[in-house]
Short mmCIF file of C-alpha atoms in Angstrom, two decimals:
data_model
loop_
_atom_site.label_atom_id
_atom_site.label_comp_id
_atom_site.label_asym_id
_atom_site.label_seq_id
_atom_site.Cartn_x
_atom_site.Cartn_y
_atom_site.Cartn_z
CA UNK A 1 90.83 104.74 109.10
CA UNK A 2 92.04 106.10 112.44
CA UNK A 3 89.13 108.98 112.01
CA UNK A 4 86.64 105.72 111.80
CA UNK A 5 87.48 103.89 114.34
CA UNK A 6 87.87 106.51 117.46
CA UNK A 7 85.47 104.51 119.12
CA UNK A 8 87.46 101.23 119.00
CA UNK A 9 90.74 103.08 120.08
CA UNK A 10 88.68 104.52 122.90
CA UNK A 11 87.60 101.10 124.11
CA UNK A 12 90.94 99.64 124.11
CA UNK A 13 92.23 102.52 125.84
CA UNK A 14 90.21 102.23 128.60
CA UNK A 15 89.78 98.37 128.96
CA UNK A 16 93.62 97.87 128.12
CA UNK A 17 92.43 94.69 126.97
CA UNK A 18 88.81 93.86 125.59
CA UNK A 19 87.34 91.35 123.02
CA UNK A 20 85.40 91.63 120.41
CA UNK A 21 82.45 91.40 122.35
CA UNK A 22 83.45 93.65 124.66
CA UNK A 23 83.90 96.07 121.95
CA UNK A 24 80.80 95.58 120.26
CA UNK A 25 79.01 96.46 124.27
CA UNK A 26 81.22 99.37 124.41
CA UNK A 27 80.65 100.81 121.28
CA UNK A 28 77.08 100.02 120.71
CA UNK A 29 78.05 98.74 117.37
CA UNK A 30 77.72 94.90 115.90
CA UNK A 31 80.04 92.00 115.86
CA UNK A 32 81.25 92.38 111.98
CA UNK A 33 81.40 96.28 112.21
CA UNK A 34 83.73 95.44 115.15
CA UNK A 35 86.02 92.80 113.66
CA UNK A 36 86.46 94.78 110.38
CA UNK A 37 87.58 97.66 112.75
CA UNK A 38 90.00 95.56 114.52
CA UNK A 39 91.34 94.33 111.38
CA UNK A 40 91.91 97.62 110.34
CA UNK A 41 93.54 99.38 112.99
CA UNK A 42 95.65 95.68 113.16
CA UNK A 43 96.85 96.24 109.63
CA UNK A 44 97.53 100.05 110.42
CA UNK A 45 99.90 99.08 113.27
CA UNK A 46 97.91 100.31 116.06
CA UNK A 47 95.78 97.23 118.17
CA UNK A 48 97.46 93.60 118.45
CA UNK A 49 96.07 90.59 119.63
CA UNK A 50 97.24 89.95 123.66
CA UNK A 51 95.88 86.90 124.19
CA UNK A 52 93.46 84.00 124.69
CA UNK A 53 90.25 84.78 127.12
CA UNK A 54 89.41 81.16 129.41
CA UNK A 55 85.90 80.72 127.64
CA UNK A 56 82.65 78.47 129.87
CA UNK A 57 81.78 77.35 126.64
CA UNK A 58 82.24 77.13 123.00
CA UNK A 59 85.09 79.38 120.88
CA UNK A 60 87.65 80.93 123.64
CA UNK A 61 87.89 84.95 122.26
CA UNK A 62 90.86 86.45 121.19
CA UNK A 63 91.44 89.49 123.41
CA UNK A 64 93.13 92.66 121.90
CA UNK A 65 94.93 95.50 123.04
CA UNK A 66 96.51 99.36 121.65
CA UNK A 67 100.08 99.01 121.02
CA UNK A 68 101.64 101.01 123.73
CA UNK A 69 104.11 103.00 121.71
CA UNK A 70 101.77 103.89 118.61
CA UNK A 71 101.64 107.33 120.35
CA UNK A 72 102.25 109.45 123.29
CA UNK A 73 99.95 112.17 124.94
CA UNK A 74 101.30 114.51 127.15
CA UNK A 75 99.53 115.29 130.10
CA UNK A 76 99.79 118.75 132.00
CA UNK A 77 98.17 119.04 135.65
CA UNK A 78 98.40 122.71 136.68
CA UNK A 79 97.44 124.28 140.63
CA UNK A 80 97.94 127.33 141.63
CA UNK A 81 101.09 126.66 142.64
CA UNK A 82 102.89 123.96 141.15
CA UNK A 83 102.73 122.17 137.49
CA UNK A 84 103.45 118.27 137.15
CA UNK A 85 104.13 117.17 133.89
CA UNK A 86 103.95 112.98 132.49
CA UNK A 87 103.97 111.93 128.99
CA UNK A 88 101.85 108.65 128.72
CA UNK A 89 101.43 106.69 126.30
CA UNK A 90 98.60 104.13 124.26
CA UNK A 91 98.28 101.60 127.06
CA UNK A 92 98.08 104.63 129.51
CA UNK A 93 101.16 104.25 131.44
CA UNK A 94 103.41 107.00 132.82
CA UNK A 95 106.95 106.94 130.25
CA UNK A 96 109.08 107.75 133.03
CA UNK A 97 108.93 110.18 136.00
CA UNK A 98 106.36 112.80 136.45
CA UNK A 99 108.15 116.70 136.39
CA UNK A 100 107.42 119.18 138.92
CA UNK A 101 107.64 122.84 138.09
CA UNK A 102 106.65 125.59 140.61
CA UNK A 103 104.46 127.82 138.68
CA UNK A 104 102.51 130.50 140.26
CA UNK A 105 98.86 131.03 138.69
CA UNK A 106 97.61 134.35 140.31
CA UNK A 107 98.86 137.79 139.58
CA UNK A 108 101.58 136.04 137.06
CA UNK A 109 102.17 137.77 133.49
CA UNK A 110 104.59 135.17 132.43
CA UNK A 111 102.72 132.23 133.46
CA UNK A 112 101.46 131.28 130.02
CA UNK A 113 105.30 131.97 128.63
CA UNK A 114 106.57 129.38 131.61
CA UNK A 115 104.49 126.54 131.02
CA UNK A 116 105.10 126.22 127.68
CA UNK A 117 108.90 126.34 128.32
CA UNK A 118 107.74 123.72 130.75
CA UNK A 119 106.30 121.52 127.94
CA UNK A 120 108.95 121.85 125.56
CA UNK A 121 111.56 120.79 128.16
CA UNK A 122 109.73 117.21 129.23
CA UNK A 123 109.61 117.01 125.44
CA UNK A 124 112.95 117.38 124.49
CA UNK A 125 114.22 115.45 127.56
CA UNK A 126 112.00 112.64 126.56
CA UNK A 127 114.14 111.81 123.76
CA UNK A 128 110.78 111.11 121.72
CA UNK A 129 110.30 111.83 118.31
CA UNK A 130 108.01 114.26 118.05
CA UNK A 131 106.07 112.98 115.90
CA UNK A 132 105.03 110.39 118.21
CA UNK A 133 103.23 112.78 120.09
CA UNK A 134 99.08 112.85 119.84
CA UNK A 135 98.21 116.10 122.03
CA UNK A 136 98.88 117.83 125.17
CA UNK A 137 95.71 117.33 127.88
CA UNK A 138 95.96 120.80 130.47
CA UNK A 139 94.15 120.93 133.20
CA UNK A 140 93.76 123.56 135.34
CA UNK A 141 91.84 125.75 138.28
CA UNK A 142 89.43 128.77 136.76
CA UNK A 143 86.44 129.47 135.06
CA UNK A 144 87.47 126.50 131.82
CA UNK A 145 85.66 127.91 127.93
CA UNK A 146 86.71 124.51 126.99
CA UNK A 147 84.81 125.47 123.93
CA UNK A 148 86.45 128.27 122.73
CA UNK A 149 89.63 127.44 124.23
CA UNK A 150 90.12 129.79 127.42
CA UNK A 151 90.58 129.87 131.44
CA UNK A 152 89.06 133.00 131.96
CA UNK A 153 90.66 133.19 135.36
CA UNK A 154 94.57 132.32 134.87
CA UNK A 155 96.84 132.12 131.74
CA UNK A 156 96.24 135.18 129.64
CA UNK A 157 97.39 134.69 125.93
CA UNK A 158 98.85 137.71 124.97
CA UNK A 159 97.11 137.78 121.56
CA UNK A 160 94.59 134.49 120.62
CA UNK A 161 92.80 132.27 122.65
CA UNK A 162 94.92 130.19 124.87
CA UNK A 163 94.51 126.64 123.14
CA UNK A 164 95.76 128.39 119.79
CA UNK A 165 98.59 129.96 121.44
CA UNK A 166 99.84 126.65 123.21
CA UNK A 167 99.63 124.84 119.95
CA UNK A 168 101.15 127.62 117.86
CA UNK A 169 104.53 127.71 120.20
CA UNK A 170 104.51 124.02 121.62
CA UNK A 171 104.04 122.51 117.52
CA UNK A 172 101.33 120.23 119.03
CA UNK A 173 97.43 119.89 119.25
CA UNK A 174 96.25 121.33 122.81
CA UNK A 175 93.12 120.15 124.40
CA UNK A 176 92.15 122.19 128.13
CA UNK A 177 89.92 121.36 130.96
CA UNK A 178 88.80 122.30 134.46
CA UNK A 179 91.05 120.40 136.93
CA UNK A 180 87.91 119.20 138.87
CA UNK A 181 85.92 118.46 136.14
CA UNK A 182 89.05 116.17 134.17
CA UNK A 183 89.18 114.64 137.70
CA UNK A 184 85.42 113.29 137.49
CA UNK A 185 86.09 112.08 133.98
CA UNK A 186 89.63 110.11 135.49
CA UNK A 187 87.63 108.56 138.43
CA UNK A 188 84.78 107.48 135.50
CA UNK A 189 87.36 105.55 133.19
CA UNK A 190 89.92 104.72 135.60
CA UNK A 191 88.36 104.73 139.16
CA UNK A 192 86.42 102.80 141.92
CA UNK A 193 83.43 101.12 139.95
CA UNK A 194 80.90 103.59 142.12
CA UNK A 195 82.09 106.51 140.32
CA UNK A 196 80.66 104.81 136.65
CA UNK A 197 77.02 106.08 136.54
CA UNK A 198 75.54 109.12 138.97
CA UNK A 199 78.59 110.20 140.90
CA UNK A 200 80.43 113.50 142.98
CA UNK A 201 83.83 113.47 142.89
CA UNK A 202 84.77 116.12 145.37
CA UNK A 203 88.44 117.76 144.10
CA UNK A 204 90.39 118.05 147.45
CA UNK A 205 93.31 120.67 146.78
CA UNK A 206 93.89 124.54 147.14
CA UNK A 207 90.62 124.71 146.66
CA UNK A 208 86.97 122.37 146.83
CA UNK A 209 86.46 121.61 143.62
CA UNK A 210 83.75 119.23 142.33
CA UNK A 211 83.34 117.21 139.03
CA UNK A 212 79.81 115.70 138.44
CA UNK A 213 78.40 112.92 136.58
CA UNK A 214 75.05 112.15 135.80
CA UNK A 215 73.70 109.50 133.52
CA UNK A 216 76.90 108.28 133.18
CA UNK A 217 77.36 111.59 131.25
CA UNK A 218 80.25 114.62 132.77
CA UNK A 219 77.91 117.26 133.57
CA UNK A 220 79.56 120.77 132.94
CA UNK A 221 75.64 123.00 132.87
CA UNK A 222 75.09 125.39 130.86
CA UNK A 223 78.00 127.67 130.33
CA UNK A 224 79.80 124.80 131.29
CA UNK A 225 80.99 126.16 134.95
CA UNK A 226 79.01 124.01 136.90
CA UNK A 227 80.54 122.51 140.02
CA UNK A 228 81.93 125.68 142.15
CA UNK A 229 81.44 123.39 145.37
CA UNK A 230 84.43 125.41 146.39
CA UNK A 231 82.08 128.65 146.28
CA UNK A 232 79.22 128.02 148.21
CA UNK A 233 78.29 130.60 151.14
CA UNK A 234 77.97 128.62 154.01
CA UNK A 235 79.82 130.72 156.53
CA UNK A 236 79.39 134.15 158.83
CA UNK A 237 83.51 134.34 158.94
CA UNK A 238 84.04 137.45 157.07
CA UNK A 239 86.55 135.62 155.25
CA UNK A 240 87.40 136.69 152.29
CA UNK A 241 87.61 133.98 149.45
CA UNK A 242 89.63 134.17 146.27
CA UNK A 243 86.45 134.89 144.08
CA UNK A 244 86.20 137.85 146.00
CA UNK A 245 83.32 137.26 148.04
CA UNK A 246 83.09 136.13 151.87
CA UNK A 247 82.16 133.21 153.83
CA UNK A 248 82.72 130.78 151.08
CA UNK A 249 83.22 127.07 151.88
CA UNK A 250 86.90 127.51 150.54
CA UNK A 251 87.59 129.59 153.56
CA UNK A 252 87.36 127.41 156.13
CA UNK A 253 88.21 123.88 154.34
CA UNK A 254 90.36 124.08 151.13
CA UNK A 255 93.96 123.28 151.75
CA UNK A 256 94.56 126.71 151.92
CA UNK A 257 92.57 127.33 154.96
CA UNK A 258 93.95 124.01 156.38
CA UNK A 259 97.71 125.61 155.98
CA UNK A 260 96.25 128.88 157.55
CA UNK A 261 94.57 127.31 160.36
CA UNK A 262 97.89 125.44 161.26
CA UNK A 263 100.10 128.59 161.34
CA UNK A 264 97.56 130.52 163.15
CA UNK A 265 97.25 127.76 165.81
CA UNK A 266 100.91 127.78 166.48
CA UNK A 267 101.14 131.09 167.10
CA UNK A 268 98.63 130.42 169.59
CA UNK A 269 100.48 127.58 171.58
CA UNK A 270 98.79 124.81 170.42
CA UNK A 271 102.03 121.57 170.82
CA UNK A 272 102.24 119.87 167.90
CA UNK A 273 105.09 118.64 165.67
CA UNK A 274 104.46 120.97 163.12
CA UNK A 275 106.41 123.34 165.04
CA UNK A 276 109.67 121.32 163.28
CA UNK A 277 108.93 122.88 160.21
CA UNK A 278 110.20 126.62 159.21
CA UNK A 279 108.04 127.68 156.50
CA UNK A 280 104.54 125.09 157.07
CA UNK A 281 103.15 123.63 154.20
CA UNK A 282 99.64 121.82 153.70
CA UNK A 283 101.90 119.10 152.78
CA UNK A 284 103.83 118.87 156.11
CA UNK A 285 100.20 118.86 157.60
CA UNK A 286 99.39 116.11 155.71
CA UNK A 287 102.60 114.47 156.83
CA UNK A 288 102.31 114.87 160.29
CA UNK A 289 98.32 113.87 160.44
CA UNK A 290 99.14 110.38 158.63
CA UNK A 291 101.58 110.08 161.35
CA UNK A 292 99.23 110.67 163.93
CA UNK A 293 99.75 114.49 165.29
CA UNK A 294 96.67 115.38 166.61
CA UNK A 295 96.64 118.93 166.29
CA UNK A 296 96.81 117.94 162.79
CA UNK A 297 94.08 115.82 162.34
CA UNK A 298 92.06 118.04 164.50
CA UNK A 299 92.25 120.84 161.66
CA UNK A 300 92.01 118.34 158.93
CA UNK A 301 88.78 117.49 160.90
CA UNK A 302 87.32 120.76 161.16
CA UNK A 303 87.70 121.19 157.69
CA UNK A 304 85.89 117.73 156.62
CA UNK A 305 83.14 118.53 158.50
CA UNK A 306 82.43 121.65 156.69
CA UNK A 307 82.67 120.13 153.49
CA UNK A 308 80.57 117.37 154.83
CA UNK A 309 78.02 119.99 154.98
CA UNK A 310 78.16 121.56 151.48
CA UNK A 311 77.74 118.00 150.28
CA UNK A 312 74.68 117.71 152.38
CA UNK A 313 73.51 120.46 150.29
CA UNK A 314 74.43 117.99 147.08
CA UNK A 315 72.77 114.90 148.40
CA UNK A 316 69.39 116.98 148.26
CA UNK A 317 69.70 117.96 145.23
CA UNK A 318 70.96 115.29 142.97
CA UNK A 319 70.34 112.14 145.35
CA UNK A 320 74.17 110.29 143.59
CA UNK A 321 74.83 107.43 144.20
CA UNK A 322 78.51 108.08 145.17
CA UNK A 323 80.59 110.35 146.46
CA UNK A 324 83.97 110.27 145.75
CA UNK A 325 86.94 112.29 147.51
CA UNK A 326 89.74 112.75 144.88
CA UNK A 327 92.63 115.25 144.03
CA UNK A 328 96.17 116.19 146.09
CA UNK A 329 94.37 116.35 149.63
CA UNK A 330 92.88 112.60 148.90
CA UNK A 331 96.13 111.32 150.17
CA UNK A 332 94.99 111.81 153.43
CA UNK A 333 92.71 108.75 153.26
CA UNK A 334 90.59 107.90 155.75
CA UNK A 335 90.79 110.59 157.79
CA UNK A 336 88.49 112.22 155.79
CA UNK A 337 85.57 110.02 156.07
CA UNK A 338 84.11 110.02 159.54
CA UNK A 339 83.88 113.37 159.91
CA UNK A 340 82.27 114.17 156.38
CA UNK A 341 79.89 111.40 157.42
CA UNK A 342 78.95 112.81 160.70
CA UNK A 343 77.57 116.09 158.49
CA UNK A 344 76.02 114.42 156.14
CA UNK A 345 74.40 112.41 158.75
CA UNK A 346 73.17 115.40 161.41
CA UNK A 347 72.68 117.68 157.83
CA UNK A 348 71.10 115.40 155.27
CA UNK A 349 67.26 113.53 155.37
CA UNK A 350 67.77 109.90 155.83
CA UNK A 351 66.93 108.42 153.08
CA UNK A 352 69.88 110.52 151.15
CA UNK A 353 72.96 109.44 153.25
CA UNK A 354 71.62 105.47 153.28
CA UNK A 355 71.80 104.86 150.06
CA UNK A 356 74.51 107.11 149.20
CA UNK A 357 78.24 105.82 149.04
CA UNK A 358 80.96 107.82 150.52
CA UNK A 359 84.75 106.74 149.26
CA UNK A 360 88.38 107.82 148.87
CA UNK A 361 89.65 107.45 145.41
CA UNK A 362 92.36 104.63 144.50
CA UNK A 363 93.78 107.34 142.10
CA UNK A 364 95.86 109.12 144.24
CA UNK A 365 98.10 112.37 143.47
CA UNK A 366 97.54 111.03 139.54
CA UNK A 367 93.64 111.47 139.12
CA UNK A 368 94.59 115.06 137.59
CA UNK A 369 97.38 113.45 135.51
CA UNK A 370 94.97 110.52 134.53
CA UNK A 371 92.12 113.38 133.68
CA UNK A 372 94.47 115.36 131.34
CA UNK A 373 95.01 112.36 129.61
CA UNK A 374 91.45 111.38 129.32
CA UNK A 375 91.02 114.82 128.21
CA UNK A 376 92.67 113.76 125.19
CA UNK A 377 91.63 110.50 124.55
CA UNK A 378 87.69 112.15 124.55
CA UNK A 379 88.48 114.27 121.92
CA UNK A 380 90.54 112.31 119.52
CA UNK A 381 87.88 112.52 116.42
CA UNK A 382 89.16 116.59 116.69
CA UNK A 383 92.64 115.68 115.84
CA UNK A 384 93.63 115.28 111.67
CA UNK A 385 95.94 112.64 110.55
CA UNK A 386 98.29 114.88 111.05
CA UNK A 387 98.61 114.71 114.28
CA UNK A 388 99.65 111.14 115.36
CA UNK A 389 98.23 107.42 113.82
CA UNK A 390 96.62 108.36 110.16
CA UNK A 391 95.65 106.11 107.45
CA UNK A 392 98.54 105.12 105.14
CA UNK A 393 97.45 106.35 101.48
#
């Protein structure tokens, strides 16, 4: 029954709480295909009724809702640097705190062997049966086959395809995804209303990652590596990038750059209260520019403008309606937006910038952990009763 009614469960996850009608918009499907599905999934221990919707007129709607502890996905966000860990469960909340491990990506044999000993310890500290447990959602930086099951730039399984290898040693259904792209699909279901229908969400972290959505649709191209914002060749620098070619946008305004701007300036003098720190981090950075430093607003700057040009090179081509700024360097807020705007505006026809909207996400540090969830959640009809809520025989 649980196989039939994916579309329900997806509703309900992402509504929290939705009504038949709502449902029946949602799903595309009619009123008594619906209410036989709620029934079901009722009977099977998995939806409940929440409640009594205030009606203008006529019968007031019962209003339904997943019981939160039918299951439990666990959700793996993974930079080049540092893995955070939360298991979450059916009415998408965080079951206690999310885990950091450090967890170099790049030039790391044993990276593959030390997430999943990262996996299996939130699991056993959970206390959770296992059983309880849907999936694991990874996300993750590199060229994603989500297809076939592969980052064909980090996290090489020694023998089978990474997804078969994770699920082989961690006893649990593994679903992977580009970090940027599971980003776009978190702002979608979870984020600002803008970010619904023709969208950029712009992926703010080590590198400049970008998740698109057109038609209301997550739009991955051909191969399925579209969105290598980061990549673009807008600069004369002679800097080299970490695909291995030069002048890329990464170089100058990724958080990377940002941390080697900072050091670099320093060194040269500039007063700032950076200087407190021994070993500078893009976090400090971020730190000291919320508090005002402006030496490090003034790189933070820099680096916003030049991404405010690559999306001037966006706005021509796909004309979105929004433009979202999301992932670990969306903290920074606001500081972001004027000078982004300023190069769209001396870059960009227009017609393009007036009708496009430019926002911070309200997701915070969790968009990734929120993406690796939805990660799961969109590809529930690939998991067998096996694997969590079944029909009883």
């Amino acid at each position: 029954m649980f196989l039939k009614n994916i579309d329900l469960i997806k509703g309900l996850y992402y509504s929290k709480a939705a009504s038949l009608n709502d449902l029946s918009i949602y799903t595309g499907r009619s009123i008594p295909y619906v209410t036989k599905g709620i029934a079901d999934l009722i009977k099977l221990d998995i939806v409940k009724e929440v409640g009594i919707r205030a009606s203008s007129g006529g019968r007031k709607p019962a209003t339904y809702s997943l019981i939160a502890e039918t299951g439990f996905i666990i959700s793996v966000a993974m930079n080049q640097f540092l893995t955070r860990i939360v298991i979450v469960n059916m009415s998408n909340e965080f079951v206690g705190e999310v885990q950091e491990f450090k967890l170099k990506l790049n030039d790391n044999k044993d990276a593959i062997h030390s997430l999943i000993t990262c996996i299996q310890t939130v699991v056993v500290n959970s206390g959770l049966p296992k059983d309880k447990f849907l999936a694991i959602g990874i996300t993750m930086p590199g060229f994603i086959d989500a297809f076939l099951g592969n980052n064909l730039s980090f996290l090489k399984s020694p023998e089978e395809t990474l997804v078969t290898y994770i699920t082989k040693q961690a006893g649990l259904p593994v679903f992977i995804e580009n970090d940027s792209t599971a980003i776009a699909l978190a702002e979608q279901k979870f984020g600002l209303p803008i970010a619904r229908n023709n969208s950029m969400i712009i992926n703010l972290g080590w590198g400049v990652g970008l998740g698109m959505i057109i038609n209301k649709e997550i739009f991955k191209g051909h191969s399925g590596f579209a969105g290598e914002f980061s990549h673009l060749p807008l600069h004369k620098n002679g800097k080299l990038c970490s695909c291995g070619k030069q002048g890329c946008l990464e170089t100058e305004a990724s958080l990377l750059a940002i941390e080697a701007k900072a050091v670099e300036g320093l060194k040269q003098g500039e007063v700032s209260s950076l200087v407190k720190y021994d070993t500078l981090s893009a976090d400090d950075i971020i730190t000291e520019a919320l508090k005002g430093d402006a030496f490090a607003i003034k790189i933070i700057s820099e680096a916003a403008y030049f991404i405010g040009q690559g999306l001037a090179i966006l706005l021509h081509l796909m004309n979105p309606e929004s433009i979202i700024l999301s992932g670990k360097g969306s903290v920074i807020g606001k500081l972001w937006l004027s000078p982004i705007q300023q190069a769209m505006n001396e870059h960009c026809i227009p017609h393009l910038t007036t009708y496009t909207q430019l926002a911070v996400s309200n997701l915070g540090n969790n968009a990734q952990l929120l993406g690796g969830v939805t990660t799961v959640i969109e590809n529930l009809y690939k998991l067998s009763p096996q694997a969590g809520i079944s029909e009883p025989a």
